[in-house]
Amino acid sequence: MTTKFKALHFDNQFTKVLTADEETANYRRQVAHACYSFTTPTVVKAPKLVAYSVEIAGELGLTEADCRSDFFTQVFAGNQLAEGMQPYTMCYGGHQFGNWAGQLGDGRAINLGEVLNSKGKRWTLQLKGAGITPYSRSADGLAVLRSSVREFLCSEAMHALGVPTTRALSLVTTGEEVVRDMFYDGNAKAEMGAVVCRVAPSFLRFGSFEIHAARNDIEQLKALVDYTIRTDFSHLGEPSLEVYQQWFAEVCSKTAEMIVHWQRVGFVHGVMNTDNMSILGLTIDYGPYGWLENYDPNWTPNTTDKGQRRYRFANQPEIAAWNLNRLANAIYPLIESVEPLKEALSLYSKQFVTGYQQMMAHKLGLLEFTGQQDQQLIDDLLALFALTETDMTIFYRLLANLPTDNSTSDVDLIATINKAYYQPEELKGEIQQQIILWLRRYMVRLQLDGLSDKQRKSAMNLINPKYVLRNYMAQLAIDKAEQGDNSLIHELQVLLLHPYDEQASQEKWAEKRPDWARTKAGCSMLSCSS
Ligand code: AMP
Ligand code: MG
């Protein structure tokens, strides 16, 4: 009987270095004076492999034969442990929707251990949906196929887009039913259970540090910070007061980078609680996320946040800053001085603003952001998007086709971008006039850079994706998978590996969201129920 994957070399630093919960029985509880609890995944009835990612498998050294083996399915459903695995769940807390929520923890995620790949790079393997843990609180520790397809596809799609993210190795169904009330409205139904294996250098969150500070457990806090620096920020050197400050500054900087990417591709996370903020600045915990289709800065896909819209698209940069403030408060006991923390926080704001300006300039095909006039051009463009429903992704791709020749007629200008509009019949009168005015100003600005149209287009097409995982696309894949047909998951996996390339046979996935998806559950409305 197979018991190991040849390529997976576990070194399990996390459990070696940090303090374990003394209790090893698996029941829900508060876990103090520890960073994790040893926890075994729950065995499931009839696991079946739905999909795996060739790319992250390759990164781990797993072959196609490995991934197609029954052993792989058993291990990544949580039924069997491969040699070297030592499963554990992490204790963390978090601020949810602005309020301290106390202990949360890996309620349905179980780490299998950490491997070092052939290049010495560290990867943690983590099952999501593999049964109850000490941190499950009142929930069941399980996940349904619907949310698991969304997490699996989006993790890998984000990576291909160049957005820092946790990865996803595998998606299996468990052969068991999981009951969910999708909109918390009394309409519970049985759905297919599933487990995703996520992969990241580390799954630590801001809330992993907050929990120890909230309990005034400085010993655990220091141990965890030191561990993080030594394992994931080793370039900073051995932990010291100075290194703590540099470390926090780097977390701020990585977070700023991630948010710039989200704003670039139109990704709305949906639940930016501090327990969903990775210490490595990775997009983590794909729940009720969504993609801006018609550009609306106030949009959030998460119906649970409908009233306040705390996590709406335009608020993401500010929420990240708020979350970093919570992290600063948590690590203050190690630094005992406000100034360096404040400095790092203002670095976040500065880096976000500069990064955002540069990113927006590049989306427009400009060589550099050159100041106030470019800012005005960007602001005015975003205001145009509000005049009539404009598909953000399509718009930037079409804008790359704009001829900068001054003699281009108004009709030709509009024809270039026409397909980005949900109500093209609204492109007349004042609205059309404003769009044309903007396009002509843009053309004048382009001439300053002196790029050819061809050069500009290839630069723009490297930053403005043609294909993103529009909410309705994921939903179509889910609907099929729930009927036992996984073909669309596989098709989207391949499509989204090359989001910036023209893929002639796949034009349909680069089109506007179909009308039926405007109000359909899973396409425009999602919740935390998963
Ligand atoms: P989320 O809003 O998905 O980030 O989850 C917040 C917290 O609830 C985390 O501690 C999760 O582990 C936990 N959680 C979410 N869903 C479940 C579930 N079905 N069973 C156990 N814990 C869960
Ligand atoms: Mg979470």
Coordinates of C-alpha atoms and ligand atoms in Angstrom, one line a residue:
M1 CA 0.0 0.0 0.0
T2 CA 1.3 3.5 -0.9
T3 CA 2.0 5.6 2.1
K4 CA 4.1 8.4 0.8
F5 CA 4.6 10.9 -2.1
K6 CA 8.3 10.6 -3.1
A7 CA 8.5 14.4 -3.8
L8 CA 7.0 15.7 -0.6
H9 CA 9.7 16.3 2.1
F10 CA 8.0 17.5 5.2
D11 CA 9.9 19.5 7.7
N12 CA 6.9 20.8 9.7
Q13 CA 8.6 23.8 11.3
F14 CA 5.4 25.3 12.6
T15 CA 4.7 22.5 15.0
K16 CA 8.4 21.9 15.8
V17 CA 9.0 25.5 16.9
L18 CA 5.7 26.7 18.4
T19 CA 3.7 25.7 21.4
A20 CA 1.0 23.0 21.0
D21 CA -2.3 22.9 22.7
E22 CA -1.9 20.2 25.4
E23 CA -5.3 18.8 24.7
T24 CA -5.3 16.5 21.7
A25 CA -8.9 15.3 21.7
N26 CA -11.0 16.9 19.0
Y27 CA -13.8 18.9 20.6
R28 CA -14.7 22.6 20.3
R29 CA -13.1 24.8 22.9
Q30 CA -11.0 27.9 23.8
V31 CA -7.4 27.1 23.3
A32 CA -5.0 29.3 25.4
H33 CA -1.2 29.5 25.7
A34 CA -0.8 27.7 22.3
C35 CA -0.6 28.5 18.6
Y36 CA -2.2 25.3 17.4
S37 CA -3.8 22.0 18.2
F38 CA -3.0 18.6 16.7
T39 CA -6.2 17.7 14.8
T40 CA -6.9 14.8 12.5
P41 CA -9.2 15.2 9.4
T42 CA -12.5 13.4 9.5
V43 CA -12.8 10.3 7.2
V44 CA -15.3 10.7 4.4
K45 CA -17.4 8.1 2.6
A46 CA -16.6 8.2 -1.0
P47 CA -14.0 10.8 -2.1
K48 CA -13.7 11.6 -5.8
L49 CA -11.2 13.8 -7.5
V50 CA -12.9 16.7 -9.3
A51 CA -9.8 18.6 -10.4
Y52 CA -6.2 19.4 -9.6
S53 CA -3.8 22.1 -10.6
V54 CA -0.9 20.9 -12.7
E55 CA 1.0 24.1 -12.0
I56 CA 1.0 23.9 -8.2
A57 CA 1.5 20.1 -8.3
G58 CA 4.6 20.8 -10.4
E59 CA 5.8 23.3 -7.9
L60 CA 5.5 20.7 -5.2
G61 CA 7.2 18.1 -7.4
L62 CA 4.0 15.9 -7.7
T63 CA 3.7 14.1 -11.0
E64 CA 0.6 13.5 -13.1
A65 CA 0.6 9.9 -11.9
D66 CA 0.8 11.0 -8.3
C67 CA -2.2 13.3 -8.8
R68 CA -4.3 10.7 -10.6
S69 CA -3.7 8.0 -8.0
D70 CA -6.3 6.8 -5.6
F71 CA -3.8 7.6 -2.8
F72 CA -3.8 11.3 -3.8
T73 CA -7.6 11.4 -3.6
Q74 CA -7.7 9.7 -0.3
V75 CA -5.0 12.0 1.2
F76 CA -6.5 15.2 -0.1
A77 CA -9.9 14.2 1.1
G78 CA -8.5 13.7 4.5
N79 CA -9.0 10.0 4.6
Q80 CA -5.3 9.0 4.8
L81 CA -2.1 10.7 6.0
A82 CA 1.0 10.5 3.7
E83 CA 4.3 9.9 5.4
G84 CA 5.6 13.0 7.0
M85 CA 2.2 14.7 7.5
Q86 CA 1.4 15.8 11.1
P87 CA -2.0 17.6 10.9
Y88 CA -2.8 20.6 13.0
T89 CA -5.2 23.5 13.2
M90 CA -4.2 27.1 14.1
C91 CA -5.5 29.3 16.8
Y92 CA -6.4 32.8 15.6
G93 CA -8.8 35.6 16.4
G94 CA -10.1 38.5 14.4
H95 CA -12.0 41.7 13.9
Q96 CA -15.1 40.8 12.0
F97 CA -17.0 43.7 10.3
G98 CA -15.1 46.1 12.6
N99 CA -15.6 44.3 15.9
W100 CA -13.3 42.1 17.9
A101 CA -14.7 38.5 17.7
G102 CA -12.4 36.7 20.0
Q103 CA -11.1 33.2 19.2
L104 CA -12.0 32.0 15.7
G105 CA -9.2 29.7 14.4
D106 CA -9.1 27.0 11.7
G107 CA -12.7 26.0 12.1
R108 CA -12.7 23.8 9.0
A109 CA -9.1 24.1 7.7
I110 CA -6.5 21.5 8.7
N111 CA -2.8 21.9 7.9
L112 CA -1.2 18.7 6.8
G113 CA 2.3 20.0 7.3
E114 CA 5.0 22.0 5.5
V115 CA 7.2 20.7 2.7
L116 CA 10.4 22.0 1.2
N117 CA 10.4 21.6 -2.5
S118 CA 13.4 20.8 -4.7
K119 CA 14.4 24.5 -4.7
G120 CA 14.1 24.7 -0.9
K121 CA 10.9 26.7 -1.1
R122 CA 8.5 26.2 1.8
W123 CA 4.9 25.3 1.1
T124 CA 2.2 24.5 3.7
L125 CA -0.5 22.1 2.6
Q126 CA -4.0 22.7 4.1
L127 CA -7.3 21.0 3.7
K128 CA -10.4 23.1 3.8
G129 CA -13.7 21.4 4.7
A130 CA -12.1 18.3 6.3
G131 CA -14.3 18.1 9.4
I132 CA -14.6 19.7 12.8
T133 CA -11.7 21.0 14.8
P134 CA -11.3 22.6 18.2
Y135 CA -12.0 25.9 16.5
S136 CA -15.2 24.9 14.7
R137 CA -17.4 26.8 17.3
S138 CA -21.0 26.1 16.4
A139 CA -20.3 25.0 12.8
D140 CA -19.7 21.7 11.1
G141 CA -16.2 22.0 9.8
L142 CA -17.3 21.2 6.3
A143 CA -17.5 22.9 2.9
V144 CA -19.8 22.5 0.0
L145 CA -18.9 21.9 -3.6
R146 CA -20.3 25.3 -4.6
S147 CA -17.9 27.3 -2.5
S148 CA -15.0 24.9 -3.1
V149 CA -15.2 25.2 -6.9
R150 CA -15.1 29.0 -6.4
E151 CA -12.1 28.8 -4.1
F152 CA -10.3 26.3 -6.3
L153 CA -10.8 28.1 -9.6
C154 CA -10.2 31.6 -8.3
S155 CA -7.0 30.8 -6.4
E156 CA -5.3 29.6 -9.5
A157 CA -6.9 32.3 -11.7
M158 CA -5.6 35.0 -9.4
H159 CA -2.1 33.5 -9.5
A160 CA -2.2 33.5 -13.3
L161 CA -3.3 37.2 -13.2
G162 CA -0.2 38.0 -11.2
V163 CA -2.1 38.7 -8.0
P164 CA -0.4 37.4 -4.8
T165 CA -2.6 34.6 -3.5
T166 CA -2.8 31.3 -1.7
R167 CA -2.9 28.4 -4.2
A168 CA -5.2 25.4 -4.7
L169 CA -3.8 21.9 -5.4
S170 CA -6.9 19.8 -5.5
L171 CA -10.7 19.7 -5.3
V172 CA -12.4 16.5 -4.2
T173 CA -16.0 15.7 -3.5
T174 CA -16.6 13.7 -0.3
G175 CA -19.6 11.6 -1.3
E176 CA -21.4 13.1 1.7
E177 CA -24.2 15.7 2.0
V178 CA -23.7 19.0 3.7
V179 CA -26.7 21.1 4.7
R180 CA -26.5 24.9 4.0
D181 CA -28.9 27.7 4.1
M182 CA -27.4 29.8 1.4
F183 CA -29.0 33.1 2.2
Y184 CA -29.8 32.4 5.9
D185 CA -33.5 32.7 5.0
G186 CA -34.8 29.4 6.2
N187 CA -34.3 27.6 2.9
A188 CA -31.7 25.1 3.9
K189 CA -30.9 22.3 1.5
A190 CA -28.4 19.4 1.2
E191 CA -25.4 20.2 -1.0
M192 CA -22.5 18.1 -2.1
G193 CA -19.6 18.1 0.4
A194 CA -16.1 18.9 -0.9
V195 CA -12.5 19.5 0.3
V196 CA -10.0 21.8 -1.3
C197 CA -6.3 21.4 -0.6
R198 CA -4.8 24.9 -0.4
V199 CA -1.2 25.7 -0.6
A200 CA 0.8 28.7 0.6
P201 CA 4.1 29.4 2.2
S202 CA 2.2 30.2 5.4
F203 CA -1.5 30.6 6.3
L204 CA -0.9 33.0 9.2
R205 CA -3.3 35.9 9.4
F206 CA -3.3 39.2 11.2
G207 CA -5.7 37.5 13.6
S208 CA -3.1 34.9 14.4
F209 CA -1.2 37.7 16.2
E210 CA -4.2 39.5 17.5
I211 CA -5.4 36.5 19.5
H212 CA -2.3 36.4 21.7
A213 CA -2.3 40.2 22.2
A214 CA -5.9 40.1 23.2
R215 CA -5.1 37.5 25.8
N216 CA -2.1 39.5 26.9
D217 CA 0.0 36.3 26.2
I218 CA 3.2 38.1 25.2
E219 CA 5.2 34.9 25.3
Q220 CA 3.1 33.3 22.5
L221 CA 2.9 36.5 20.6
K222 CA 6.7 36.9 20.6
A223 CA 7.2 33.3 19.7
L224 CA 4.9 33.6 16.7
V225 CA 6.4 36.8 15.5
D226 CA 9.9 35.4 15.8
Y227 CA 8.9 32.2 14.0
T228 CA 7.3 34.2 11.2
I229 CA 10.4 36.4 10.8
R230 CA 12.7 33.4 10.8
T231 CA 10.7 31.3 8.4
D232 CA 9.0 33.8 6.0
F233 CA 11.0 37.0 6.3
S234 CA 14.5 35.5 7.0
H235 CA 16.1 38.2 4.7
L236 CA 15.4 40.6 7.6
G237 CA 17.9 38.8 9.8
E238 CA 17.5 37.5 13.4
P239 CA 14.5 39.0 15.3
S240 CA 15.3 42.1 17.3
L241 CA 13.5 45.3 18.1
E242 CA 14.7 46.8 14.8
V243 CA 13.8 43.8 12.8
Y244 CA 10.2 43.8 14.3
Q245 CA 9.8 47.3 13.0
Q246 CA 11.2 46.4 9.6
W247 CA 9.0 43.3 9.5
F248 CA 5.8 45.3 10.2
A249 CA 6.8 47.8 7.5
E250 CA 7.2 44.9 5.1
V251 CA 3.8 43.5 6.0
C252 CA 2.4 47.0 5.2
S253 CA 4.2 47.1 2.0
K254 CA 3.1 43.6 0.8
T255 CA -0.5 44.4 1.8
A256 CA -0.4 47.6 -0.3
E257 CA 0.9 45.7 -3.3
M258 CA -1.9 43.1 -3.0
I259 CA -4.6 45.8 -2.8
V260 CA -3.3 47.6 -5.8
H261 CA -3.6 44.3 -7.7
W262 CA -7.2 43.8 -6.5
Q263 CA -8.1 47.3 -7.7
R264 CA -6.4 46.6 -11.0
V265 CA -8.3 43.5 -11.9
G266 CA -11.6 44.5 -10.3
F267 CA -11.5 41.9 -7.5
V268 CA -13.8 42.4 -4.5
H269 CA -12.8 40.1 -1.6
G270 CA -16.1 40.5 0.2
V271 CA -15.0 39.7 3.8
M272 CA -11.9 41.6 4.7
N273 CA -12.0 40.7 8.3
T274 CA -8.6 40.6 10.0
D275 CA -8.7 36.9 10.2
N276 CA -8.9 36.9 6.4
M277 CA -5.7 39.0 6.0
S278 CA -2.6 37.0 5.2
I279 CA 0.6 38.1 7.0
L280 CA 2.3 37.5 3.6
G281 CA 0.0 39.8 1.7
L282 CA -1.7 37.0 -0.1
T283 CA -5.3 36.9 -1.1
I284 CA -6.7 34.4 1.3
D285 CA -10.1 32.8 2.1
Y286 CA -12.1 32.9 -1.1
G287 CA -15.7 33.2 0.2
P288 CA -18.3 35.6 -1.2
Y289 CA -15.8 37.4 -3.5
G290 CA -16.7 38.8 -6.8
W291 CA -15.5 40.6 -9.9
L292 CA -16.6 44.0 -10.9
E293 CA -18.4 43.7 -14.2
N294 CA -20.2 47.0 -14.7
Y295 CA -17.8 49.3 -12.9
D296 CA -19.4 50.3 -9.6
P297 CA -17.1 51.4 -6.7
N298 CA -19.9 50.7 -4.2
W299 CA -20.4 47.2 -5.2
T300 CA -20.0 44.2 -2.9
P301 CA -20.9 40.7 -3.8
N302 CA -21.5 39.8 -0.1
T303 CA -25.2 40.0 0.8
T304 CA -24.2 39.7 4.5
D305 CA -22.6 43.2 4.1
K306 CA -25.4 44.7 2.0
G307 CA -26.4 47.3 4.5
Q308 CA -23.1 48.8 5.5
R309 CA -21.1 47.9 2.4
R310 CA -18.0 48.0 4.5
Y311 CA -16.1 45.8 2.1
R312 CA -17.2 47.4 -1.1
F313 CA -14.7 47.7 -4.0
A314 CA -13.7 51.3 -3.4
N315 CA -13.3 50.8 0.4
Q316 CA -10.8 48.0 0.1
P317 CA -7.7 50.2 0.4
E318 CA -9.0 51.9 3.5
I319 CA -10.1 48.6 5.1
A320 CA -6.6 47.2 4.6
A321 CA -5.2 50.2 6.4
W322 CA -7.7 49.7 9.2
N323 CA -6.7 46.0 9.5
L324 CA -3.0 46.9 9.5
N325 CA -3.8 49.2 12.4
R326 CA -5.3 46.3 14.3
L327 CA -2.1 44.3 13.6
A328 CA 0.0 47.3 14.8
N329 CA -2.0 47.3 18.0
A330 CA -1.4 43.6 18.4
I331 CA 2.4 43.7 18.0
Y332 CA 2.8 46.9 20.0
P333 CA 3.8 45.0 23.2
L334 CA 6.9 43.8 21.3
I335 CA 7.9 47.3 20.0
E336 CA 6.7 49.5 22.8
S337 CA 6.9 52.6 20.8
V338 CA 4.2 54.1 18.6
E339 CA 6.4 56.1 16.2
P340 CA 7.8 53.2 14.0
L341 CA 4.4 51.6 13.8
K342 CA 2.8 54.9 12.7
E343 CA 5.6 55.4 10.2
A344 CA 5.0 52.0 8.6
L345 CA 1.2 52.7 8.5
S346 CA 1.8 55.9 6.6
L347 CA 4.2 54.0 4.4
Y348 CA 1.2 51.8 3.5
S349 CA -0.9 54.8 2.5
K350 CA 2.0 56.3 0.5
Q351 CA 2.9 53.0 -1.2
F352 CA -0.8 52.3 -2.0
V353 CA -1.3 55.8 -3.5
T354 CA 1.9 55.6 -5.6
G355 CA 1.3 52.0 -6.6
Y356 CA -2.3 52.8 -7.6
Q357 CA -1.4 55.8 -9.7
Q358 CA 1.3 53.9 -11.5
M359 CA -1.0 50.9 -12.0
M360 CA -3.8 53.1 -13.4
A361 CA -1.4 54.9 -15.7
H362 CA -0.2 51.5 -17.0
K363 CA -3.8 50.3 -17.5
L364 CA -4.2 53.3 -19.8
G365 CA -1.0 52.4 -21.6
L366 CA 0.9 55.4 -20.3
L367 CA 4.6 55.0 -19.7
E368 CA 4.5 56.7 -16.3
F369 CA 2.1 58.5 -14.0
T370 CA 3.2 62.1 -14.4
G371 CA 1.1 64.0 -11.9
Q372 CA -2.0 66.1 -11.5
Q373 CA -3.1 65.9 -15.2
D374 CA -2.9 62.2 -15.3
Q375 CA -4.8 62.0 -12.0
Q376 CA -7.5 64.1 -13.6
L377 CA -7.6 61.8 -16.6
I378 CA -8.0 58.8 -14.4
D379 CA -10.7 60.4 -12.1
D380 CA -12.6 61.5 -15.1
L381 CA -12.5 58.1 -16.6
L382 CA -13.9 56.5 -13.5
A383 CA -16.6 59.2 -13.5
L384 CA -17.5 58.2 -17.1
F385 CA -17.9 54.6 -16.0
A386 CA -20.7 55.8 -13.7
L387 CA -22.6 57.5 -16.5
T388 CA -23.8 54.3 -18.1
E389 CA -23.0 50.7 -17.1
T390 CA -19.5 50.0 -18.4
D391 CA -17.8 46.6 -18.2
M392 CA -14.4 47.4 -16.7
T393 CA -12.5 44.4 -18.0
I394 CA -13.8 44.8 -21.6
F395 CA -13.4 48.5 -21.6
Y396 CA -9.6 48.5 -21.0
R397 CA -9.1 45.7 -23.5
L398 CA -11.0 47.7 -26.1
L399 CA -9.2 50.9 -25.2
A400 CA -6.0 49.3 -26.3
N401 CA -7.4 49.3 -29.8
L402 CA -8.0 53.0 -29.9
P403 CA -6.1 54.6 -32.9
T404 CA -4.3 57.7 -31.7
D405 CA -4.6 59.2 -35.2
N406 CA -6.2 62.7 -34.7
S407 CA -8.3 62.3 -37.8
T408 CA -10.3 59.4 -36.3
S409 CA -14.0 60.3 -36.4
D410 CA -16.3 60.4 -33.4
V411 CA -18.2 57.5 -34.8
D412 CA -15.0 55.4 -35.1
L413 CA -14.0 56.3 -31.6
I414 CA -17.2 55.1 -30.1
A415 CA -17.2 52.0 -32.2
T416 CA -13.9 51.0 -30.7
I417 CA -15.3 50.8 -27.2
N418 CA -19.0 50.2 -27.9
K419 CA -19.0 46.6 -26.8
A420 CA -18.0 47.5 -23.2
Y421 CA -21.4 49.0 -22.5
Y422 CA -24.3 47.2 -21.1
Q423 CA -26.8 49.6 -22.5
P424 CA -25.2 50.7 -25.8
E425 CA -28.5 52.6 -26.6
E426 CA -27.5 55.0 -23.9
L427 CA -24.5 56.1 -25.9
K428 CA -25.9 59.3 -27.3
G429 CA -26.3 63.0 -26.5
E430 CA -24.5 64.2 -23.4
I431 CA -23.1 60.8 -22.4
Q432 CA -21.6 60.1 -25.7
Q433 CA -20.2 63.6 -25.9
Q434 CA -18.4 63.2 -22.6
I435 CA -17.0 59.9 -23.6
I436 CA -15.7 61.3 -26.9
L437 CA -14.2 64.3 -25.1
W438 CA -12.4 62.1 -22.7
L439 CA -11.1 59.8 -25.5
R440 CA -9.7 62.8 -27.3
R441 CA -8.0 64.1 -24.2
Y442 CA -6.6 60.7 -23.7
M443 CA -5.3 60.6 -27.3
V444 CA -3.5 63.9 -26.7
R445 CA -1.9 62.5 -23.6
L446 CA -0.8 59.4 -25.4
Q447 CA 1.1 61.4 -28.0
L448 CA 3.3 62.8 -25.2
D449 CA 4.7 59.3 -24.7
G450 CA 5.4 58.7 -28.4
L451 CA 4.6 55.0 -28.4
S452 CA 3.2 53.4 -31.5
D453 CA -0.3 52.1 -31.2
K454 CA 1.0 48.6 -31.5
Q455 CA 3.5 49.1 -28.7
R456 CA 0.9 50.6 -26.5
K457 CA -1.6 47.8 -27.1
S458 CA 0.9 45.1 -26.2
A459 CA 1.8 46.9 -23.0
M460 CA -1.9 47.4 -22.1
N461 CA -2.8 43.8 -22.8
L462 CA -0.2 42.6 -20.3
I463 CA -1.8 44.5 -17.5
N464 CA -5.5 44.4 -18.5
P465 CA -6.8 40.9 -18.5
K466 CA -9.0 39.6 -21.2
Y467 CA -10.4 36.8 -19.1
V468 CA -11.4 36.9 -15.4
L469 CA -13.5 34.4 -13.5
R470 CA -16.8 36.3 -13.8
N471 CA -19.2 35.3 -11.1
Y472 CA -21.6 33.7 -13.6
M473 CA -18.9 31.6 -15.1
A474 CA -18.0 30.0 -11.8
Q475 CA -21.8 29.5 -11.2
L476 CA -22.2 27.7 -14.6
A477 CA -19.3 25.4 -13.7
I478 CA -20.9 24.8 -10.3
D479 CA -24.3 24.0 -11.7
K480 CA -22.7 21.4 -14.0
A481 CA -20.5 19.9 -11.3
E482 CA -23.5 19.5 -9.1
Q483 CA -24.9 17.3 -11.9
G484 CA -21.7 15.3 -12.0
D485 CA -20.2 17.0 -15.0
N486 CA -16.8 18.6 -14.2
S487 CA -16.0 19.6 -17.7
L488 CA -16.6 23.3 -17.3
I489 CA -14.3 23.4 -14.2
H490 CA -11.6 21.9 -16.4
E491 CA -12.3 24.2 -19.3
L492 CA -12.2 27.3 -17.1
Q493 CA -9.0 26.1 -15.4
V494 CA -7.3 26.0 -18.8
L495 CA -8.8 29.3 -20.0
L496 CA -7.7 31.2 -16.9
L497 CA -4.1 30.0 -17.0
H498 CA -3.6 32.6 -19.7
P499 CA -5.9 35.5 -18.8
Y500 CA -3.9 38.1 -20.8
D501 CA -3.8 36.1 -24.1
E502 CA -6.2 36.3 -26.9
Q503 CA -7.8 32.8 -27.1
A504 CA -9.7 32.8 -30.3
S505 CA -11.9 29.8 -29.5
Q506 CA -12.9 31.2 -26.1
E507 CA -14.3 34.6 -27.1
K508 CA -17.6 33.8 -25.3
W509 CA -15.8 34.0 -21.9
A510 CA -14.6 37.5 -22.7
E511 CA -18.1 38.9 -23.2
K512 CA -20.3 40.9 -21.0
R513 CA -22.2 39.2 -18.2
P514 CA -25.4 37.8 -19.7
D515 CA -28.6 39.4 -18.5
W516 CA -29.9 36.4 -16.7
A517 CA -26.9 36.6 -14.3
R518 CA -27.7 40.1 -13.2
T519 CA -29.9 38.9 -10.3
K520 CA -29.1 35.2 -10.0
A521 CA -27.9 33.8 -6.7
G522 CA -24.2 33.0 -7.0
C523 CA -23.7 35.4 -9.8
S524 CA -24.6 38.8 -8.3
M525 CA -25.4 37.8 -4.8
L526 CA -23.4 35.6 -2.5
S527 CA -23.1 35.1 1.3
C528 CA -20.7 33.7 3.8
S529 CA -22.6 30.4 3.8
S530 CA -20.2 28.0 2.3
Ligands
AMP1 P1 -14.8 33.1 7.2 O1 -15.9 34.1 7.4 O2 -15.1 32.0 6.2 O3 -13.5 33.6 7.0 O4 -14.8 32.3 8.6 C1 -14.7 32.9 9.9 C2 -14.4 31.8 10.9 O5 -15.5 30.8 10.9 C3 -13.1 31.0 10.7 O6 -12.6 30.8 12.0 C4 -13.6 29.8 10.0 O7 -12.7 28.7 10.3 C5 -14.9 29.5 10.7 N1 -15.8 28.8 9.8 C6 -16.5 29.2 8.7 N2 -17.2 28.2 8.2 C7 -17.1 27.1 9.0 C8 -17.6 25.8 9.1 N3 -18.5 25.4 8.2 N4 -17.3 25.0 10.1 C9 -16.4 25.5 11.1 N5 -15.9 26.7 11.1 C10 -16.2 27.5 10.1
MG2 MG -11.6 33.1 7.0

